[in-house]
């Protein structure tokens, strides 16, 4: 028994609780130090440098710019995890350098450690391509100016590998243009934990666009384009000759580009020069946007960001944050660039003094333009006294000027209505919602309105082209008429005519034509940012289309001959159109908020204008026309035709007037009574006809309120009147002309 106890070892008692003496004995035994395998070392280093696809792309962009490129083309698939390709037109890589291209610490930008004090390029360590080759399949195709052909090489674990098993590892000659194309496939294929950490491909693609956008703003003279693999639309597209403001406009939008001010400051004692563009006091967002480049390297600095936020707090309202692009050039010997694996941060001397000089200069620039600041205003009630504020300079100039004679008023030039004056109808409780509730309870399915969708910045070139086409057709005078008009009233709901006044003129407008153009423009302006009308319970798409087909088959549109039943396969239309919509439901949901389930249930339709719901009686025909009337093959034509159909659906329907309704009601009642007496001996259809007429009357009242309180105010705010709308606007009275008539009388 004693011998057995002496032989007993920790290995044999694994899983049992050790005694205190045994633990003390094990702690006294030191563990041996072993060198890690080189493959493990390389993967650890690669994981520190390439954390996400955006970091790999950042390194590749910097290498391309260092190579003297003036054009960069980027293609991304699955957020960069499946494919990340960048093509430049730089000076290329020599064939003799390809065997050591992906070895660690091989670079053409650094020879001695002292060179770090005067480094002027993006890269210097020679670790980017080496790190990528250890965690992805890397292919390099390059051609120099003095080479007769391009060469393609494949890499794995920092070394050349054959394109296919059994072939040579040497670079193979191939056709190619001047420059370099680097293709990264299956990123993190051998680090499954890292690969699983990326939950959303769209989120990684957004980060990639952010990186591309930053360098596209900063790199003057360099063209950038980035898109998803297989897509024709560009996520980012910037020409080489674009100015800094144009680049900001292309990437961050017109709203910020129109409110930028330039700043430029330098100090020889501190050894720096700073320049850039920052937003003025008229622009603010919920989150500070800082594009910071130190010695042309995209970095982050919490100290600079916090200093800018503190400085802007005196200019912006509470919760508002600015946009700033800052390019900071510091003497290389004052900067330490080798402090972060991904080069995201740098250290430089006199940091606090430099930040203070920059913020003071920006504050001075903001103070100069603060006189042009705009504020939201609110209309006052008639009779309210308005306090007038005048500066001392204005008062002095008024005193120095001689008093001018009072001009006689021309009665024929006075505008008789003031849009700022409240009408008596505005003092009544709004009943649009009540009308909607009453009408929907009798005629429409139950629905709810959802307007809480996160805003998306649309960068599709096709949408921008369609918007430009609308602006090119703008009629300035007619746009001014709608921008300054006063709504008079509904004239004829059957012919869709309303009266408006602009200046001293009275117009009759075809609000059907105006609404069609307005809703088309709203579709372009708010593309991919619509609200939604959610149906509960959902509606069956095929049943809706079938009902529209039956009506179309019995009553063809006016002006079109009735088609023989054998000429069109009417029975196949509902199923065919439904399948088309189900196949494209992801695109319809993303771009147009038209939500359709896999089972063919209509979950929701887009909401273009808050407070206005189109006639749901037109919904079946709208869904039916999406099949044959939308060009699904071409992207621009698809957006144009779909938005055209959506605008046609949103346009208010023609409703009979009270006179025609009363005539129709009397005639239909007589006919119904006669038919009922013949068949049953009682007036059986009179009540149904009366209900229909009551519904039409309710809808007409609802439409009148919609036109006055929602649609025409929307026209005044954002309608771009095109030349085609001239046919729908007629001037019927002119105050000056009426005065001349009265004078003759």
XYZ file of C-alpha atoms in Angstrom:
745
model
C 0.000 0.000 0.000
C 2.871 2.367 0.821
C 4.537 1.635 -2.524
C 1.340 2.390 -4.372
C 1.034 5.713 -2.596
C 4.597 6.624 -3.564
C 3.994 5.768 -7.242
C 0.790 7.794 -7.377
C 1.294 11.008 -9.467
C -0.786 14.090 -10.408
C -1.489 12.592 -13.815
C -3.168 9.566 -12.234
C -5.310 11.664 -9.891
C -6.622 14.028 -12.564
C -10.172 15.157 -11.894
C -9.819 14.832 -8.090
C -9.420 17.723 -5.692
C -5.768 18.217 -4.797
C -4.625 18.779 -1.283
C -2.970 22.043 -0.304
C 0.441 20.376 -0.113
C 0.128 18.969 -3.641
C -0.852 22.363 -5.076
C 2.144 23.980 -3.368
C 4.440 21.360 -4.846
C 3.083 21.878 -8.377
C 3.436 25.666 -8.072
C 7.137 25.201 -7.247
C 7.680 23.323 -10.541
C 8.242 25.934 -13.341
C 6.732 25.423 -16.790
C 9.098 25.278 -19.727
C 9.085 28.150 -22.262
C 8.663 27.045 -25.867
C 8.810 28.985 -29.112
C 5.497 29.184 -30.919
C 5.174 27.661 -34.334
C 5.791 30.225 -37.079
C 2.363 29.621 -38.594
C 0.738 30.467 -35.240
C 2.859 33.614 -34.964
C 1.836 34.787 -38.427
C -1.871 34.184 -37.791
C -1.741 36.073 -34.488
C -0.034 39.006 -36.190
C -2.505 38.903 -39.057
C -5.429 38.943 -36.635
C -4.066 42.106 -35.007
C -3.559 43.978 -38.284
C -6.603 42.742 -40.262
C -9.470 42.876 -37.779
C -12.275 43.224 -40.355
C -12.655 43.516 -44.152
C -12.551 47.309 -43.858
C -8.997 47.130 -42.443
C -7.832 44.960 -45.324
C -9.328 47.424 -47.805
C -7.741 50.378 -45.990
C -4.297 48.813 -46.376
C -4.898 48.060 -50.059
C -6.153 51.598 -50.773
C -3.079 53.109 -49.116
C -0.775 50.839 -51.128
C -2.538 51.848 -54.351
C -2.263 55.577 -53.605
C 1.420 55.133 -52.673
C 1.896 53.550 -56.121
C 0.847 56.795 -57.817
C -2.629 55.643 -58.864
C -5.172 58.113 -60.230
C -8.078 55.642 -60.423
C -9.236 52.978 -57.955
C -11.997 50.467 -58.661
C -13.291 48.390 -55.759
C -15.592 45.355 -55.935
C -17.055 43.774 -52.797
C -19.056 40.587 -52.235
C -20.739 39.523 -48.982
C -19.335 42.503 -47.093
C -15.772 41.725 -48.227
C -15.678 38.276 -46.643
C -16.243 36.411 -49.911
C -14.488 38.816 -52.289
C -12.530 42.045 -51.925
C -10.947 43.296 -55.141
C -9.137 46.580 -55.821
C -7.777 47.631 -59.209
C -5.487 50.636 -59.691
C -3.516 52.223 -62.532
C -0.292 52.804 -60.585
C 3.271 51.950 -61.578
C 2.811 48.225 -60.824
C 5.151 45.668 -59.238
C 8.284 44.272 -60.853
C 8.192 40.588 -61.697
C 11.390 39.947 -59.731
C 9.738 41.318 -56.562
C 6.708 39.001 -56.729
C 8.343 35.999 -54.913
C 8.921 38.058 -51.730
C 5.866 40.319 -52.080
C 3.900 38.640 -49.272
C 6.731 37.932 -46.866
C 6.641 39.838 -43.589
C 8.634 43.071 -43.311
C 9.377 43.373 -47.027
C 8.796 46.944 -48.214
C 10.070 49.509 -50.701
C 9.331 52.483 -48.424
C 11.683 51.950 -45.495
C 15.341 50.943 -45.240
C 16.506 51.997 -41.762
C 14.695 52.643 -38.485
C 15.700 56.297 -38.689
C 13.551 56.600 -41.830
C 10.440 56.456 -39.611
C 11.181 60.017 -38.500
C 10.669 61.276 -42.073
C 8.182 58.769 -43.443
C 5.962 60.324 -46.130
C 4.005 57.301 -47.374
C 1.003 55.434 -46.011
C 2.683 52.070 -45.553
C 6.108 51.330 -44.131
C 6.125 47.989 -42.253
C 5.457 45.596 -45.119
C 2.938 43.534 -43.146
C -0.366 44.193 -44.937
C -0.151 41.734 -47.831
C 1.671 39.220 -45.647
C -1.096 39.309 -43.055
C -3.818 38.997 -45.697
C -2.121 35.981 -47.308
C -2.205 34.103 -43.976
C -5.980 34.466 -43.536
C -7.289 34.565 -47.133
C -6.630 33.400 -50.697
C -4.645 36.198 -52.322
C -4.156 36.797 -56.054
C -2.029 39.606 -57.498
C -2.096 40.668 -61.164
C 0.343 43.450 -62.060
C 1.934 45.151 -65.045
C 4.658 47.787 -65.105
C 5.119 50.397 -67.824
C 8.222 48.679 -69.298
C 6.691 45.182 -69.240
C 5.203 43.635 -72.393
C 2.544 41.707 -70.443
C 1.033 41.380 -67.011
C 1.921 38.680 -64.454
C -0.410 36.852 -62.096
C 0.689 35.257 -58.829
C -1.178 33.338 -56.125
C -0.198 33.434 -52.449
C -0.879 31.469 -49.281
C 0.879 31.850 -45.924
C 3.217 34.470 -47.364
C 4.549 32.272 -50.176
C 3.849 31.680 -53.831
C 1.495 28.765 -54.485
C 0.314 27.221 -57.757
C -3.006 28.276 -59.226
C -3.961 24.595 -59.412
C -2.362 21.534 -57.830
C 0.511 20.170 -59.881
C 1.346 23.447 -61.615
C 4.337 25.725 -61.116
C 4.357 28.378 -58.419
C 6.074 30.936 -60.664
C 4.048 33.992 -61.717
C 2.302 33.326 -65.017
C 2.116 35.877 -67.863
C -1.355 37.078 -68.794
C -3.162 39.985 -70.418
C -3.694 43.048 -68.273
C -3.572 46.798 -68.131
C -0.984 48.963 -66.422
C -1.218 48.895 -62.648
C -2.095 46.264 -60.073
C -5.190 44.239 -59.262
C -5.312 42.541 -55.869
C -8.052 39.985 -55.230
C -8.753 38.763 -51.684
C -11.091 35.766 -51.478
C -12.541 33.874 -48.500
C -11.252 36.250 -45.828
C -10.790 34.541 -42.419
C -11.497 31.125 -43.971
C -9.077 29.521 -41.490
C -10.247 31.532 -38.452
C -13.815 30.344 -38.024
C -14.387 32.213 -34.759
C -13.558 35.531 -36.425
C -15.665 34.707 -39.476
C -18.732 33.880 -37.361
C -18.408 37.178 -35.486
C -19.538 39.105 -38.574
C -23.315 38.832 -38.372
C -24.370 41.203 -41.165
C -22.823 41.514 -44.617
C -24.622 44.805 -45.190
C -23.088 46.250 -42.018
C -19.584 45.326 -43.168
C -20.306 46.791 -46.606
C -21.409 50.043 -44.964
C -18.095 50.171 -43.075
C -16.236 49.585 -46.342
C -18.135 52.458 -47.991
C -17.197 54.650 -45.029
C -13.497 53.888 -45.548
C -13.740 54.481 -49.304
C -15.675 57.700 -48.706
C -13.021 59.052 -46.342
C -10.170 58.521 -48.801
C -12.317 59.701 -51.718
C -12.812 63.053 -49.953
C -9.131 63.433 -49.096
C -7.241 62.087 -52.117
C -7.405 64.915 -54.651
C -6.834 63.881 -58.261
C -7.775 60.242 -57.589
C -11.005 58.712 -58.912
C -12.820 56.225 -56.658
C -15.572 53.763 -57.483
C -16.979 51.037 -55.273
C -19.828 48.605 -55.852
C -21.166 45.225 -54.867
C -20.207 42.265 -57.027
C -22.830 41.743 -59.729
C -24.492 45.137 -59.250
C -24.420 47.821 -61.910
C -25.098 50.637 -59.424
C -22.119 52.238 -57.712
C -22.073 52.649 -53.960
C -19.434 55.382 -54.296
C -18.440 57.099 -57.528
C -16.140 60.138 -57.527
C -14.346 61.480 -60.650
C -10.674 62.431 -60.491
C -11.273 66.110 -61.297
C -13.857 66.671 -58.533
C -13.153 69.351 -55.943
C -13.244 68.674 -52.215
C -16.726 70.189 -51.856
C -17.988 68.148 -54.824
C -16.555 64.997 -53.238
C -18.303 65.773 -49.948
C -21.539 66.437 -51.856
C -21.298 63.101 -53.713
C -20.637 61.074 -50.563
C -22.313 62.906 -47.683
C -25.122 64.736 -49.494
C -26.074 68.185 -50.688
C -27.413 69.311 -47.307
C -23.958 69.432 -45.714
C -22.138 70.526 -48.886
C -24.255 73.684 -49.125
C -23.370 74.723 -45.565
C -19.571 74.311 -45.597
C -16.977 76.932 -44.772
C -13.267 76.599 -45.511
C -10.511 77.097 -42.956
C -6.708 77.199 -43.225
C -4.282 77.706 -40.344
C -0.558 77.103 -39.824
C 2.107 77.736 -37.198
C 5.827 77.478 -37.916
C 6.725 77.296 -34.232
C 4.524 74.250 -33.697
C 5.443 72.863 -37.120
C 1.993 72.159 -38.521
C -0.445 73.247 -41.210
C -4.174 72.472 -41.081
C -6.847 72.940 -43.724
C -10.287 71.596 -44.442
C -14.016 72.251 -44.535
C -16.482 72.408 -41.671
C -20.232 72.942 -41.396
C -21.614 76.290 -40.300
C -24.258 76.986 -37.669
C -27.122 76.242 -40.083
C -26.272 72.533 -40.268
C -26.272 70.007 -37.473
C -26.792 66.257 -37.115
C -27.304 63.847 -34.246
C -23.719 62.522 -34.326
C -20.431 64.310 -34.911
C -18.869 63.389 -38.259
C -15.081 63.901 -38.263
C -12.919 63.034 -41.269
C -9.430 63.386 -39.797
C -6.225 62.924 -41.774
C -2.822 63.450 -40.157
C -0.040 63.531 -42.740
C -2.555 62.127 -45.250
C -3.284 59.116 -43.044
C -6.876 58.447 -41.916
C -6.749 58.286 -38.129
C -8.932 58.841 -35.085
C -8.293 61.258 -32.235
C -10.650 61.500 -29.283
C -8.882 64.680 -28.114
C -9.529 66.502 -31.418
C -13.117 65.263 -31.588
C -13.940 66.376 -28.042
C -12.333 69.787 -28.587
C -14.413 70.343 -31.725
C -17.612 69.312 -29.928
C -16.899 71.722 -27.070
C -16.211 74.545 -29.504
C -19.407 73.911 -31.516
C -21.573 73.736 -28.382
C -21.694 77.560 -28.375
C -22.958 77.677 -31.979
C -25.353 74.724 -32.313
C -28.565 73.925 -30.424
C -28.532 71.302 -27.715
C -28.082 67.846 -29.200
C -26.693 69.198 -32.496
C -23.333 68.061 -33.824
C -21.179 69.268 -36.733
C -19.496 67.797 -39.800
C -15.785 68.496 -40.301
C -13.087 67.384 -42.720
C -9.631 68.174 -41.301
C -6.308 67.571 -43.045
C -3.443 68.102 -40.610
C 0.140 68.192 -41.910
C 2.775 67.952 -39.164
C 6.547 67.786 -39.599
C 7.380 64.061 -39.832
C 9.980 64.208 -37.066
C 7.259 65.385 -34.666
C 4.929 62.422 -35.390
C 5.141 58.815 -34.203
C 3.136 56.691 -36.652
C 4.155 53.301 -35.247
C 1.878 53.185 -32.179
C -1.061 51.064 -33.374
C -1.213 47.759 -35.315
C -3.779 49.113 -37.796
C -2.189 52.621 -37.832
C -5.530 53.970 -36.577
C -3.858 56.279 -34.070
C -0.732 58.431 -34.105
C 1.089 60.509 -31.491
C 2.501 63.971 -32.167
C 4.226 66.668 -30.142
C 2.421 69.751 -28.772
C -0.960 68.081 -29.248
C -2.911 70.406 -26.930
C -1.419 73.589 -28.401
C -2.126 72.512 -31.991
C -5.730 71.558 -31.188
C -6.308 74.911 -29.482
C -4.996 76.876 -32.480
C -7.214 74.897 -34.889
C -10.399 75.234 -32.815
C -9.837 78.967 -32.282
C -9.457 79.483 -36.038
C -12.651 77.518 -36.782
C -14.553 79.474 -34.112
C -13.404 82.728 -35.723
C -14.604 81.517 -39.135
C -17.979 80.550 -37.684
C -18.366 83.952 -36.040
C -17.865 85.673 -39.402
C -20.683 83.785 -41.107
C -23.008 83.616 -38.097
C -25.032 86.554 -39.469
C -26.455 84.251 -42.176
C -27.824 81.753 -39.707
C -31.377 80.548 -40.417
C -34.059 79.749 -37.859
C -37.442 78.054 -37.905
C -40.288 80.591 -37.847
C -43.916 80.394 -36.812
C -46.820 82.379 -38.272
C -48.554 84.790 -35.894
C -52.287 85.375 -35.553
C -53.762 88.477 -37.211
C -53.471 91.584 -35.060
C -50.430 90.399 -33.092
C -47.796 93.087 -32.615
C -44.378 92.098 -33.921
C -41.328 93.564 -32.219
C -38.835 95.012 -34.700
C -35.115 94.614 -34.098
C -32.582 96.736 -35.915
C -28.833 97.013 -35.511
C -27.042 100.270 -34.835
C -25.553 100.318 -38.325
C -28.980 99.905 -39.877
C -30.399 102.723 -37.767
C -27.563 105.058 -38.715
C -27.997 104.352 -42.404
C -31.721 105.026 -42.173
C -31.187 108.363 -40.436
C -28.634 109.511 -42.977
C -30.988 108.874 -45.899
C -33.517 111.619 -46.797
C -37.172 110.670 -46.257
C -38.811 109.470 -49.439
C -42.315 110.384 -50.511
C -44.995 107.787 -49.777
C -45.927 105.891 -52.915
C -49.583 105.777 -53.885
C -51.076 102.298 -53.705
C -52.299 100.716 -56.915
C -55.508 98.965 -55.998
C -55.326 96.660 -59.011
C -51.953 95.247 -57.820
C -52.997 94.370 -54.271
C -53.251 90.695 -53.411
C -56.667 90.047 -51.903
C -55.734 86.971 -49.861
C -52.938 86.365 -47.388
C -51.815 82.727 -46.905
C -50.603 83.520 -43.387
C -54.084 84.544 -42.215
C -56.049 81.792 -40.486
C -59.290 80.658 -42.045
C -62.367 79.896 -40.029
C -62.154 76.247 -41.103
C -58.795 75.909 -39.323
C -60.541 76.628 -36.022
C -62.830 73.614 -36.470
C -61.667 70.249 -35.084
C -59.979 68.202 -37.821
C -62.206 65.377 -38.958
C -59.946 63.790 -41.568
C -59.011 60.994 -39.201
C -62.628 60.468 -38.207
C -63.656 60.319 -41.852
C -60.916 57.766 -42.468
C -62.054 55.661 -39.558
C -65.711 55.774 -40.620
C -64.934 55.002 -44.240
C -62.461 52.217 -43.504
C -64.892 50.535 -41.153
C -67.409 50.217 -43.989
C -65.300 49.775 -47.133
C -61.607 49.168 -46.410
C -59.570 46.502 -44.609
C -57.963 47.354 -41.290
C -54.565 49.023 -41.570
C -52.048 50.933 -39.445
C -49.539 53.607 -40.469
C -45.835 53.086 -39.733
C -43.459 56.039 -40.212
C -40.625 55.018 -37.841
C -38.192 53.728 -40.451
C -34.489 54.541 -40.126
C -33.410 57.002 -42.863
C -31.178 55.606 -45.621
C -28.864 57.701 -47.772
C -29.570 56.646 -51.365
C -26.462 56.724 -53.561
C -27.870 54.888 -56.615
C -26.742 56.545 -59.841
C -29.974 55.651 -61.621
C -32.067 57.448 -59.000
C -29.808 60.503 -59.212
C -30.222 60.503 -63.008
C -34.021 60.390 -62.692
C -33.928 63.285 -60.220
C -31.722 65.267 -62.608
C -34.190 64.602 -65.436
C -36.993 66.122 -63.344
C -34.898 69.198 -62.556
C -34.052 69.602 -66.248
C -37.771 69.777 -67.103
C -38.576 72.339 -64.398
C -40.679 75.360 -65.402
C -39.531 78.224 -63.166
C -42.619 80.435 -63.411
C -45.052 77.582 -62.797
C -42.969 76.351 -59.854
C -43.149 79.833 -58.357
C -46.935 79.838 -58.838
C -47.315 76.670 -56.752
C -44.737 77.805 -54.195
C -46.700 80.982 -53.446
C -50.270 79.856 -54.104
C -53.327 79.972 -51.861
C -55.828 77.140 -52.053
C -59.327 78.411 -52.918
C -61.412 75.257 -53.115
C -62.543 72.127 -54.929
C -64.393 72.960 -58.156
C -65.216 69.621 -59.800
C -64.353 66.235 -58.272
C -65.436 64.402 -61.427
C -63.006 66.241 -63.705
C -60.563 66.701 -60.777
C -60.377 70.493 -60.938
C -59.491 72.827 -58.070
C -59.018 76.601 -57.856
C -55.925 78.323 -56.500
C -54.734 81.908 -56.349
C -51.161 83.092 -56.881
C -50.457 86.796 -56.725
C -53.307 88.654 -58.430
C -54.310 85.713 -60.649
C -56.839 82.927 -60.205
C -56.077 79.513 -61.714
C -57.987 76.313 -62.346
C -55.678 73.320 -61.997
C -56.084 69.660 -62.865
C -55.145 68.284 -59.457
C -55.105 64.750 -60.865
C -52.205 65.637 -63.182
C -50.494 67.683 -60.456
C -50.818 64.860 -57.913
C -49.417 62.312 -60.368
C -46.289 64.399 -60.938
C -45.937 65.262 -57.248
C -46.149 61.654 -56.031
C -43.618 60.616 -58.697
C -41.207 63.256 -57.393
C -41.820 62.166 -53.796
C -40.958 58.619 -54.852
C -37.616 59.847 -56.223
C -36.832 62.215 -53.342
C -37.706 59.751 -50.549
C -36.474 56.676 -52.430
C -36.016 53.716 -50.016
C -37.214 55.931 -47.125
C -40.999 55.564 -47.346
C -43.306 54.872 -44.475
C -45.662 51.930 -44.723
C -49.360 51.154 -44.515
C -49.523 47.794 -42.705
C -52.558 45.553 -43.243
C -53.937 43.469 -40.412
C -54.857 40.839 -41.395
C -52.727 40.588 -44.572
C -54.420 40.520 -47.979
C -54.095 37.787 -50.570
C -52.275 39.240 -53.586
C -53.578 36.706 -56.089
C -57.204 37.277 -55.036
C -56.796 41.040 -55.385
C -55.279 40.705 -58.847
C -58.002 38.245 -59.876
C -60.702 40.766 -58.975
C -58.895 43.463 -60.993
C -58.605 41.115 -63.983
C -62.329 40.342 -63.875
C -63.187 44.056 -63.910
C -60.663 44.704 -66.694
C -62.112 41.839 -68.710
C -65.694 43.097 -68.383
C -65.011 46.827 -68.655
C -61.909 47.751 -70.664
C -60.532 51.306 -70.167
C -62.033 54.101 -72.232
C -60.472 54.500 -75.655
C -59.430 50.840 -75.877
C -61.437 48.253 -77.831
C -62.749 45.266 -75.987
C -60.365 42.322 -76.455
C -61.700 38.906 -77.418
C -61.656 36.417 -74.579
C -59.444 34.046 -76.562
C -56.757 36.658 -77.308
C -55.537 36.939 -73.688
C -55.148 34.140 -71.169
C -57.026 35.999 -68.427
C -56.945 33.012 -66.048
C -53.127 32.904 -66.003
C -52.605 36.607 -65.263
C -53.195 36.536 -61.444
C -50.809 33.646 -60.861
C -48.113 34.994 -63.219
C -48.106 38.508 -61.745
C -48.168 37.148 -58.188
C -45.109 34.973 -58.880
C -43.271 37.972 -60.343
C -43.938 40.006 -57.218
C -42.944 37.169 -54.869
C -39.646 36.656 -56.716
C -38.801 40.349 -56.326
C -40.219 40.850 -52.827
C -36.801 41.643 -51.253
C -36.131 44.453 -53.716
C -39.701 45.739 -53.422
C -39.441 45.804 -49.633
C -36.000 47.480 -49.528
C -36.623 50.179 -52.123
C -40.402 50.720 -52.093
C -41.702 49.363 -48.730
C -44.029 47.033 -50.656
C -43.996 44.037 -48.293
C -45.118 40.667 -49.681
C -44.617 37.355 -47.881
C -43.358 34.146 -49.464
C -46.916 32.818 -49.361
C -48.171 35.749 -51.470
C -49.748 37.768 -48.665
C -49.690 41.567 -48.945
C -48.348 42.829 -45.621
C -48.015 46.527 -46.429
C -47.778 49.201 -49.116
C -45.658 52.382 -49.191
C -46.846 55.551 -47.466
C -45.710 58.553 -49.523
C -47.283 61.442 -47.620
C -48.030 61.343 -43.914
C -51.728 61.867 -43.312
C -52.839 60.862 -46.816
C -53.995 57.312 -47.564
C -54.919 56.501 -51.178
C -58.155 54.841 -52.182
C -57.812 51.156 -51.374
C -60.420 50.418 -54.036
C -57.650 51.075 -56.598
C -55.261 48.612 -54.923
C -56.177 45.513 -57.024
C -55.598 47.340 -60.325
C -52.303 48.767 -59.013
C -51.021 45.272 -58.174
C -52.210 43.883 -61.524
C -50.401 46.606 -63.514
C -47.092 45.912 -61.737
C -46.734 42.820 -63.902
C -47.046 44.064 -67.510
C -46.421 47.815 -66.990
C -43.105 47.725 -65.094
C -39.825 47.115 -66.919
C -38.104 44.652 -64.588
C -35.044 44.126 -66.826
C -33.427 47.606 -66.739
C -32.744 49.216 -63.352
C -33.488 52.825 -64.307
C -36.560 51.907 -66.340
C -37.724 49.677 -63.486
C -37.552 52.520 -60.956
C -39.159 54.965 -63.385
C -42.084 52.743 -64.383
C -42.713 51.448 -60.860
C -42.789 54.955 -59.389
C -45.065 55.987 -62.260
C -47.537 53.240 -61.366
C -47.244 54.110 -57.669
C -47.952 57.779 -58.429
C -50.948 56.809 -60.537
C -52.289 54.704 -57.658
C -51.810 57.543 -55.149
C -53.529 60.091 -57.405
C -57.069 60.794 -56.081
C -59.786 59.025 -58.020
C -62.581 60.744 -59.941
C -65.726 61.133 -57.843
C -69.214 62.215 -59.033
C -70.407 65.681 -58.024
C -73.419 66.252 -55.809
C -75.587 67.135 -58.841
C -74.640 64.031 -60.797
C -74.889 61.951 -57.642
C -78.442 63.163 -56.953
C -79.453 62.481 -60.554
C -77.865 59.060 -60.500
C -79.444 58.363 -57.139
C -82.925 59.186 -58.428
C -82.556 57.209 -61.625
C -81.051 54.214 -59.939
C -83.735 54.270 -57.284
C -86.498 54.269 -59.872
C -84.920 51.473 -61.861
C -84.202 49.455 -58.751
C -87.725 49.903 -57.478
C -89.232 48.802 -60.763
C -86.979 45.749 -60.936
C -87.670 44.818 -57.317
C -91.455 45.037 -57.748
C -91.244 42.827 -60.815
C -89.184 40.172 -59.079
C -90.107 40.312 -55.427
C -92.797 42.904 -55.065
C -90.658 45.162 -52.746
C -88.034 47.869 -53.298
C -85.078 45.624 -52.356
C -82.148 47.453 -53.921
C -82.963 50.971 -52.785
C -81.088 50.616 -49.465
C -77.917 49.260 -51.158
C -77.857 52.141 -53.645
C -78.373 54.597 -50.803
C -75.384 53.123 -48.909
C -73.183 53.469 -51.994
C -74.187 57.102 -52.414
C -73.543 57.803 -48.733
C -70.058 56.282 -49.091
C -69.306 58.447 -52.140
C -70.483 61.557 -50.309
C -68.240 60.684 -47.369
C -65.288 60.051 -49.667
C -65.836 63.372 -51.453
C -65.846 65.267 -48.150
C -62.706 63.427 -47.134
C -61.036 64.274 -50.444
C -61.886 67.964 -50.127
C -60.199 68.122 -46.724
C -57.200 66.148 -47.984
C -56.705 68.577 -50.866
C -56.924 71.655 -48.655
C -54.936 70.521 -45.618
C -52.447 67.946 -46.958
C -51.907 67.839 -50.714
C -51.871 71.500 -51.763
C -49.718 72.551 -48.757
C -47.344 69.772 -49.838
C -47.320 71.178 -53.394
C -46.401 74.566 -51.987
C -43.504 73.077 -50.001
C -41.737 70.748 -52.452
C -43.344 70.481 -55.897
C -41.045 71.041 -58.875
C -43.500 72.015 -61.592
C -42.398 70.563 -64.940
C -43.257 71.836 -68.407
C -45.830 69.065 -68.917
C -47.958 70.519 -66.096
C -48.654 73.647 -68.154
C -51.476 71.701 -69.819
C -53.159 71.224 -66.438
C -53.076 74.869 -65.306
C -55.409 77.556 -66.728
C -55.532 81.216 -65.724
C -59.211 82.232 -65.470
C -59.051 85.659 -63.823
C -56.589 88.513 -63.453
C -57.235 91.307 -60.985
C -55.853 93.953 -63.344
C -58.040 92.676 -66.184
C -61.099 92.700 -63.943
C -60.416 96.310 -62.974
C -60.330 97.270 -66.631
C -63.709 95.561 -67.143
C -65.197 97.408 -64.169
C -63.817 100.709 -65.428
C -65.559 100.246 -68.791
C -68.813 99.491 -67.022
